[in-house]
PDB file of C-alpha atoms in Angstrom:
ATOM      1  CA  UNK S 505       6.617   5.502 -13.277  1.00  0.00           C
ATOM      2  CA  UNK S 506       8.698   5.996 -10.186  1.00  0.00           C
ATOM      3  CA  UNK S 507       7.257   3.954  -7.400  1.00  0.00           C
ATOM      4  CA  UNK S 508       7.530   1.899  -4.239  1.00  0.00           C
ATOM      5  CA  UNK S 509       7.076  -1.838  -4.699  1.00  0.00           C
ATOM      6  CA  UNK S 510       6.395  -4.381  -1.985  1.00  0.00           C
ATOM      7  CA  UNK S 511       6.604  -8.125  -2.336  1.00  0.00           C
ATOM      8  CA  UNK S 512       4.780 -10.238  -1.665  1.00  0.00           C
ATOM      9  CA  UNK S 513       1.390  -8.563  -1.330  1.00  0.00           C
ATOM     10  CA  UNK S 514       0.165 -11.377   0.886  1.00  0.00           C
ATOM     11  CA  UNK S 515       2.345 -13.533   3.085  1.00  0.00           C
ATOM     12  CA  UNK S 516       1.286 -16.443   5.238  1.00  0.00           C
ATOM     13  CA  UNK S 517       3.691 -17.853   7.781  1.00  0.00           C
ATOM     14  CA  UNK S 518       3.545 -20.183  10.729  1.00  0.00           C
ATOM     15  CA  UNK S 519       3.961 -19.199  14.328  1.00  0.00           C
ATOM     16  CA  UNK S 520       7.681 -18.892  15.018  1.00  0.00           C
ATOM     17  CA  UNK S 521       8.792 -19.350  11.388  1.00  0.00           C
ATOM     18  CA  UNK S 522      11.039 -16.490  10.202  1.00  0.00           C
ATOM     19  CA  UNK S 523       9.697 -14.352   7.407  1.00  0.00           C
ATOM     20  CA  UNK S 524      11.169 -11.601   5.236  1.00  0.00           C
ATOM     21  CA  UNK S 525       9.223  -8.865   3.519  1.00  0.00           C
ATOM     22  CA  UNK S 526      10.824  -6.815   0.784  1.00  0.00           C
ATOM     23  CA  UNK S 527      10.503  -3.279  -0.488  1.00  0.00           C
ATOM     24  CA  UNK S 528      12.123  -1.599  -3.457  1.00  0.00           C
ATOM     25  CA  UNK S 529      11.951   1.943  -4.777  1.00  0.00           C
ATOM     26  CA  UNK S 530      12.750   3.664  -8.035  1.00  0.00           C
ATOM     27  CA  UNK S 531      12.513   7.171  -6.551  1.00  0.00           C
ATOM     28  CA  UNK S 532      16.151   7.257  -5.404  1.00  0.00           C
ATOM     29  CA  UNK S 533      15.015   8.585  -2.042  1.00  0.00           C
ATOM     30  CA  UNK S 534      17.387   8.751   0.895  1.00  0.00           C
ATOM     31  CA  UNK S 535      14.936   7.536   3.514  1.00  0.00           C
ATOM     32  CA  UNK S 536      13.038   4.259   3.706  1.00  0.00           C
ATOM     33  CA  UNK S 537      10.527   3.423   6.419  1.00  0.00           C
ATOM     34  CA  UNK S 538       8.743   0.344   7.694  1.00  0.00           C
ATOM     35  CA  UNK S 539       5.360   0.695   9.336  1.00  0.00           C
ATOM     36  CA  UNK S 540       3.092  -1.839  10.975  1.00  0.00           C
ATOM     37  CA  UNK S 541      -0.625  -1.195  10.654  1.00  0.00           C
ATOM     38  CA  UNK S 542      -3.323  -3.195  12.388  1.00  0.00           C
ATOM     39  CA  UNK S 543      -6.973  -3.037  11.508  1.00  0.00           C
ATOM     40  CA  UNK S 544      -8.537   0.429  11.863  1.00  0.00           C
ATOM     41  CA  UNK S 545      -5.389   1.842  13.425  1.00  0.00           C
ATOM     42  CA  UNK S 546      -2.809   4.395  12.398  1.00  0.00           C
ATOM     43  CA  UNK S 547       0.433   3.198  10.833  1.00  0.00           C
ATOM     44  CA  UNK S 548       3.008   2.573  13.543  1.00  0.00           C
ATOM     45  CA  UNK S 549       6.592   3.364  12.624  1.00  0.00           C
ATOM     46  CA  UNK S 550       8.932   0.449  13.348  1.00  0.00           C
ATOM     47  CA  UNK S 551      12.201   1.896  12.026  1.00  0.00           C
ATOM     48  CA  UNK S 552      13.675   3.890   9.221  1.00  0.00           C
ATOM     49  CA  UNK S 553      16.935   4.198   7.296  1.00  0.00           C
ATOM     50  CA  UNK S 554      18.399   7.550   6.429  1.00  0.00           C
ATOM     51  CA  UNK S 555      20.773   6.370   3.733  1.00  0.00           C
ATOM     52  CA  UNK S 556      22.673   3.627   5.615  1.00  0.00           C
ATOM     53  CA  UNK S 557      21.929   5.053   9.039  1.00  0.00           C
ATOM     54  CA  UNK S 558      19.460   2.767  10.852  1.00  0.00           C
ATOM     55  CA  UNK S 559      16.998   4.325  13.299  1.00  0.00           C
ATOM     56  CA  UNK S 560      14.966   2.044  15.494  1.00  0.00           C
ATOM     57  CA  UNK S 561      11.845   3.257  17.304  1.00  0.00           C
ATOM     58  CA  UNK S 562      12.125   2.765  21.048  1.00  0.00           C
ATOM     59  CA  UNK S 563       9.116   0.458  21.278  1.00  0.00           C
ATOM     60  CA  UNK S 564       9.897  -1.747  18.275  1.00  0.00           C
ATOM     61  CA  UNK S 565      10.302  -5.342  19.504  1.00  0.00           C
ATOM     62  CA  UNK S 566      13.667  -7.043  19.015  1.00  0.00           C
ATOM     63  CA  UNK S 567      11.827  -9.627  16.947  1.00  0.00           C
ATOM     64  CA  UNK S 568      11.799  -7.089  14.101  1.00  0.00           C
ATOM     65  CA  UNK S 569      14.982  -6.422  12.152  1.00  0.00           C
ATOM     66  CA  UNK S 570      15.740  -4.589   8.957  1.00  0.00           C
ATOM     67  CA  UNK S 571      18.378  -4.510   6.254  1.00  0.00           C
ATOM     68  CA  UNK S 572      19.096  -1.980   3.557  1.00  0.00           C
ATOM     69  CA  UNK S 573      21.762  -3.435   1.265  1.00  0.00           C
ATOM     70  CA  UNK S 574      21.557  -0.525  -1.192  1.00  0.00           C
ATOM     71  CA  UNK S 575      19.561   2.629  -1.917  1.00  0.00           C
ATOM     72  CA  UNK S 576      16.804   0.792  -3.740  1.00  0.00           C
ATOM     73  CA  UNK S 577      16.025  -2.120  -1.452  1.00  0.00           C
ATOM     74  CA  UNK S 578      14.975  -2.531   2.139  1.00  0.00           C
ATOM     75  CA  UNK S 579      13.929  -5.716   3.953  1.00  0.00           C
ATOM     76  CA  UNK S 580      11.894  -6.379   7.072  1.00  0.00           C
ATOM     77  CA  UNK S 581      12.805  -9.570   8.908  1.00  0.00           C
ATOM     78  CA  UNK S 582      10.513 -10.977  11.556  1.00  0.00           C
ATOM     79  CA  UNK S 583      12.594 -13.553  13.370  1.00  0.00           C
ATOM     80  CA  UNK S 584       9.876 -15.429  15.257  1.00  0.00           C
ATOM     81  CA  UNK S 585       6.429 -14.228  14.249  1.00  0.00           C
ATOM     82  CA  UNK S 586       3.731 -14.389  16.860  1.00  0.00           C
ATOM     83  CA  UNK S 587      -0.016 -14.171  16.365  1.00  0.00           C
ATOM     84  CA  UNK S 588       0.160 -10.545  17.427  1.00  0.00           C
ATOM     85  CA  UNK S 589       2.411  -9.730  14.478  1.00  0.00           C
ATOM     86  CA  UNK S 590      -0.348 -10.369  11.968  1.00  0.00           C
ATOM     87  CA  UNK S 591      -0.838  -6.997  10.322  1.00  0.00           C
ATOM     88  CA  UNK S 592      -0.333  -4.939   7.193  1.00  0.00           C
ATOM     89  CA  UNK S 593       3.297  -3.915   6.745  1.00  0.00           C
ATOM     90  CA  UNK S 594       3.839  -0.718   4.824  1.00  0.00           C
ATOM     91  CA  UNK S 595       7.062   0.484   3.287  1.00  0.00           C
ATOM     92  CA  UNK S 596       7.483   4.174   2.505  1.00  0.00           C
ATOM     93  CA  UNK S 597      10.191   6.473   1.178  1.00  0.00           C
ATOM     94  CA  UNK S 598      10.948  10.159   1.343  1.00  0.00           C
ATOM     95  CA  UNK S 599      13.613  12.467   0.033  1.00  0.00           C
ATOM     96  CA  UNK S 600      14.643  13.523   3.502  1.00  0.00           C
ATOM     97  CA  UNK S 601      13.567  12.637   6.992  1.00  0.00           C
ATOM     98  CA  UNK S 602      11.717  15.524   8.440  1.00  0.00           C
ATOM     99  CA  UNK S 603       9.675  17.636   6.149  1.00  0.00           C
ATOM    100  CA  UNK S 604       8.937  15.853   2.919  1.00  0.00           C
ATOM    101  CA  UNK S 605       5.956  13.825   1.905  1.00  0.00           C
ATOM    102  CA  UNK S 606       6.218  10.073   2.106  1.00  0.00           C
ATOM    103  CA  UNK S 607       5.504   7.705  -0.765  1.00  0.00           C
ATOM    104  CA  UNK S 608       3.982   4.398   0.240  1.00  0.00           C
ATOM    105  CA  UNK S 609       3.994   0.976  -1.285  1.00  0.00           C
ATOM    106  CA  UNK S 610       0.794  -1.074  -1.479  1.00  0.00           C
ATOM    107  CA  UNK S 611       1.667  -3.036   1.654  1.00  0.00           C
ATOM    108  CA  UNK S 612       2.154  -6.693   2.536  1.00  0.00           C
ATOM    109  CA  UNK S 613      -0.629  -8.373   4.490  1.00  0.00           C
ATOM    110  CA  UNK S 614       0.978 -10.847   6.904  1.00  0.00           C
ATOM    111  CA  UNK S 615      -1.038 -13.746   8.307  1.00  0.00           C
ATOM    112  CA  UNK S 616       0.416 -15.868  11.108  1.00  0.00           C
ATOM    113  CA  UNK S 617      -1.079 -19.326  11.572  1.00  0.00           C
TER     114      UNK S 617
ATOM    115  CA  UNK Z  86       3.373   9.312  21.038  1.00  0.00           C
ATOM    116  CA  UNK Z  87       0.478  10.404  18.851  1.00  0.00           C
ATOM    117  CA  UNK Z  88       0.936  13.932  17.617  1.00  0.00           C
ATOM    118  CA  UNK Z  89      -2.177  14.298  15.472  1.00  0.00           C
ATOM    119  CA  UNK Z  90      -5.677  13.336  16.503  1.00  0.00           C
ATOM    120  CA  UNK Z  91      -8.408  13.246  13.888  1.00  0.00           C
ATOM    121  CA  UNK Z  92     -12.026  13.986  14.536  1.00  0.00           C
ATOM    122  CA  UNK Z  93     -14.453  12.392  13.941  1.00  0.00           C
ATOM    123  CA  UNK Z  94     -13.216   8.809  14.008  1.00  0.00           C
ATOM    124  CA  UNK Z  95     -15.857   7.845  11.462  1.00  0.00           C
ATOM    125  CA  UNK Z  96     -18.061   9.827   9.112  1.00  0.00           C
ATOM    126  CA  UNK Z  97     -20.852   8.669   6.830  1.00  0.00           C
ATOM    127  CA  UNK Z  98     -22.358  10.976   4.213  1.00  0.00           C
ATOM    128  CA  UNK Z  99     -24.385  10.865   1.019  1.00  0.00           C
ATOM    129  CA  UNK Z 100     -22.760  11.295  -2.370  1.00  0.00           C
ATOM    130  CA  UNK Z 101     -22.653  14.961  -3.329  1.00  0.00           C
ATOM    131  CA  UNK Z 102     -22.378  16.212   0.243  1.00  0.00           C
ATOM    132  CA  UNK Z 103     -19.281  17.818   1.675  1.00  0.00           C
ATOM    133  CA  UNK Z 104     -17.095  15.988   4.189  1.00  0.00           C
ATOM    134  CA  UNK Z 105     -15.054  17.759   6.834  1.00  0.00           C
ATOM    135  CA  UNK Z 106     -12.394  16.115   8.955  1.00  0.00           C
ATOM    136  CA  UNK Z 107     -10.380  17.784  11.668  1.00  0.00           C
ATOM    137  CA  UNK Z 108      -6.923  17.197  13.051  1.00  0.00           C
ATOM    138  CA  UNK Z 109      -5.467  18.553  16.274  1.00  0.00           C
ATOM    139  CA  UNK Z 110      -1.829  18.362  17.273  1.00  0.00           C
ATOM    140  CA  UNK Z 111       0.289  19.216  20.264  1.00  0.00           C
ATOM    141  CA  UNK Z 112       3.655  20.725  19.343  1.00  0.00           C
ATOM    142  CA  UNK Z 113       4.954  23.260  16.865  1.00  0.00           C
ATOM    143  CA  UNK Z 114       5.127  21.986  13.327  1.00  0.00           C
ATOM    144  CA  UNK Z 115       6.974  22.701  10.113  1.00  0.00           C
ATOM    145  CA  UNK Z 116       4.129  21.326   8.035  1.00  0.00           C
ATOM    146  CA  UNK Z 117       1.032  19.167   8.206  1.00  0.00           C
ATOM    147  CA  UNK Z 118       0.115  16.606   5.598  1.00  0.00           C
ATOM    148  CA  UNK Z 119      -3.034  14.696   4.738  1.00  0.00           C
ATOM    149  CA  UNK Z 120      -3.032  11.168   3.375  1.00  0.00           C
ATOM    150  CA  UNK Z 121      -5.753   8.882   2.069  1.00  0.00           C
ATOM    151  CA  UNK Z 122      -5.815   5.115   2.468  1.00  0.00           C
ATOM    152  CA  UNK Z 123      -8.204   2.918   0.557  1.00  0.00           C
ATOM    153  CA  UNK Z 124      -9.083  -0.350   2.241  1.00  0.00           C
ATOM    154  CA  UNK Z 125      -6.177  -2.792   2.218  1.00  0.00           C
ATOM    155  CA  UNK Z 126      -3.842  -0.443   0.362  1.00  0.00           C
ATOM    156  CA  UNK Z 127      -0.960   1.901   1.079  1.00  0.00           C
ATOM    157  CA  UNK Z 128      -1.334   5.566   1.961  1.00  0.00           C
ATOM    158  CA  UNK Z 129      -1.441   8.208  -0.728  1.00  0.00           C
ATOM    159  CA  UNK Z 130      -0.262  11.752  -0.097  1.00  0.00           C
ATOM    160  CA  UNK Z 131      -2.991  14.307  -0.742  1.00  0.00           C
ATOM    161  CA  UNK Z 132      -1.745  17.702   0.303  1.00  0.00           C
ATOM    162  CA  UNK Z 133       0.930  19.428   2.380  1.00  0.00           C
ATOM    163  CA  UNK Z 134       0.373  22.740   4.137  1.00  0.00           C
ATOM    164  CA  UNK Z 135       3.266  24.628   5.683  1.00  0.00           C
ATOM    165  CA  UNK Z 136       3.111  26.349   9.055  1.00  0.00           C
ATOM    166  CA  UNK Z 137       3.113  29.802   7.414  1.00  0.00           C
ATOM    167  CA  UNK Z 138       0.143  28.923   5.195  1.00  0.00           C
ATOM    168  CA  UNK Z 139      -3.487  29.190   6.245  1.00  0.00           C
ATOM    169  CA  UNK Z 140      -5.328  27.533   3.409  1.00  0.00           C
ATOM    170  CA  UNK Z 141      -4.554  25.339   0.448  1.00  0.00           C
ATOM    171  CA  UNK Z 142      -6.631  23.860  -2.355  1.00  0.00           C
ATOM    172  CA  UNK Z 143      -6.192  20.858  -4.578  1.00  0.00           C
ATOM    173  CA  UNK Z 144      -9.100  19.964  -6.824  1.00  0.00           C
ATOM    174  CA  UNK Z 145     -12.044  19.161  -4.548  1.00  0.00           C
ATOM    175  CA  UNK Z 146      -9.831  19.279  -1.448  1.00  0.00           C
ATOM    176  CA  UNK Z 147      -9.476  22.290   0.777  1.00  0.00           C
ATOM    177  CA  UNK Z 148      -7.139  22.253   3.770  1.00  0.00           C
ATOM    178  CA  UNK Z 149      -6.930  24.906   6.439  1.00  0.00           C
ATOM    179  CA  UNK Z 150      -4.346  25.311   9.167  1.00  0.00           C
ATOM    180  CA  UNK Z 151      -4.700  27.306  12.366  1.00  0.00           C
ATOM    181  CA  UNK Z 152      -1.384  27.209  14.182  1.00  0.00           C
ATOM    182  CA  UNK Z 153      -2.736  29.234  17.117  1.00  0.00           C
ATOM    183  CA  UNK Z 154      -5.258  26.461  17.785  1.00  0.00           C
ATOM    184  CA  UNK Z 155      -2.920  23.714  16.609  1.00  0.00           C
ATOM    185  CA  UNK Z 156      -5.565  22.352  14.303  1.00  0.00           C
ATOM    186  CA  UNK Z 157      -6.217  21.612  10.660  1.00  0.00           C
ATOM    187  CA  UNK Z 158      -9.249  20.640   8.672  1.00  0.00           C
ATOM    188  CA  UNK Z 159      -9.692  18.753   5.428  1.00  0.00           C
ATOM    189  CA  UNK Z 160     -12.790  19.515   3.388  1.00  0.00           C
ATOM    190  CA  UNK Z 161     -13.811  17.293   0.498  1.00  0.00           C
ATOM    191  CA  UNK Z 162     -16.474  18.982  -1.598  1.00  0.00           C
ATOM    192  CA  UNK Z 163     -19.116  17.202  -3.686  1.00  0.00           C
ATOM    193  CA  UNK Z 164     -18.056  13.820  -2.358  1.00  0.00           C
ATOM    194  CA  UNK Z 165     -18.135  10.687  -4.487  1.00  0.00           C
ATOM    195  CA  UNK Z 166     -18.367   7.014  -3.598  1.00  0.00           C
ATOM    196  CA  UNK Z 167     -14.716   6.716  -4.658  1.00  0.00           C
ATOM    197  CA  UNK Z 168     -13.759   9.073  -1.796  1.00  0.00           C
ATOM    198  CA  UNK Z 169     -14.619   6.290   0.657  1.00  0.00           C
ATOM    199  CA  UNK Z 170     -11.358   5.713   2.522  1.00  0.00           C
ATOM    200  CA  UNK Z 171      -9.502   6.473   5.727  1.00  0.00           C
ATOM    201  CA  UNK Z 172      -7.908   9.893   5.969  1.00  0.00           C
ATOM    202  CA  UNK Z 173      -4.854  10.543   8.135  1.00  0.00           C
ATOM    203  CA  UNK Z 174      -3.161  13.741   9.109  1.00  0.00           C
ATOM    204  CA  UNK Z 175       0.579  13.673   9.722  1.00  0.00           C
ATOM    205  CA  UNK Z 176       2.741  16.324  11.304  1.00  0.00           C
ATOM    206  CA  UNK Z 177       6.337  17.219  10.624  1.00  0.00           C
ATOM    207  CA  UNK Z 178       7.920  18.802  13.683  1.00  0.00           C
ATOM    208  CA  UNK Z 179      11.204  20.571  14.272  1.00  0.00           C
ATOM    209  CA  UNK Z 180      12.224  17.991  16.856  1.00  0.00           C
ATOM    210  CA  UNK Z 181      15.576  16.510  15.874  1.00  0.00           C
ATOM    211  CA  UNK Z 182      15.246  14.066  13.029  1.00  0.00           C
ATOM    212  CA  UNK Z 183      11.789  12.834  13.906  1.00  0.00           C
ATOM    213  CA  UNK Z 184       9.895  11.524  10.900  1.00  0.00           C
ATOM    214  CA  UNK Z 185       6.245  12.261  10.287  1.00  0.00           C
ATOM    215  CA  UNK Z 186       3.849  11.351  13.062  1.00  0.00           C
ATOM    216  CA  UNK Z 187       0.481  10.033  11.901  1.00  0.00           C
ATOM    217  CA  UNK Z 188      -2.845  10.511  13.632  1.00  0.00           C
ATOM    218  CA  UNK Z 189      -5.412   7.760  14.137  1.00  0.00           C
ATOM    219  CA  UNK Z 190      -7.424   8.646  11.062  1.00  0.00           C
ATOM    220  CA  UNK Z 191     -11.010   9.330  10.066  1.00  0.00           C
ATOM    221  CA  UNK Z 192     -12.919   6.610   8.236  1.00  0.00           C
ATOM    222  CA  UNK Z 193     -15.106   8.230   5.603  1.00  0.00           C
ATOM    223  CA  UNK Z 194     -17.967   6.367   3.971  1.00  0.00           C
ATOM    224  CA  UNK Z 195     -19.694   8.005   1.004  1.00  0.00           C
ATOM    225  CA  UNK Z 196     -22.984   6.354   0.199  1.00  0.00           C
ATOM    226  CA  UNK Z 197     -24.175   6.411  -3.403  1.00  0.00           C
TER     227      UNK Z 197
END
């Protein structure tokens, strides 16, 4: 089945230790998104790629970076995780940017010690 | 900025009852979508309703859209314990290349 895969499902890191979360998709969608979601809150869009075109949200901290080496894969790098970065990180894809439904992965739960 | 706002924030009902959640938004939209999120999981797309549609059905789900009031409602009929989840509305606007904007969600608890 076509799907969005996130690895790992659970990630524990130490304060200030860089961490990378990965996302892959078999849907061949043009757009890939990274969201941060804290408990009982709405998903907050960090950035998205339309093909190779990177789009950063204005309020996304510089601590968060992303890479999309090819259509299928997208990575979220947190350069120096703080306690406030502990959250669920959701990857999603869509065929185009504006009007289509988004397909989500299961998420990676990040814990910062 | 938050485009969609769901109401209520939390809802608790008995199994077999109907659940209604509302979403209000601020600007003109191309479509409005509803998603479900089970605890600790990703979001799952439920239904999309376009701005020229007024009502849409999918199984036990019924979505209405009133563009004059900038509001939508999601009705789940004959609810089951498995419907326990958070429900989010998301709006697709005509503004540039803005992706979907998600509301804060309604947490639904269905008690068996």
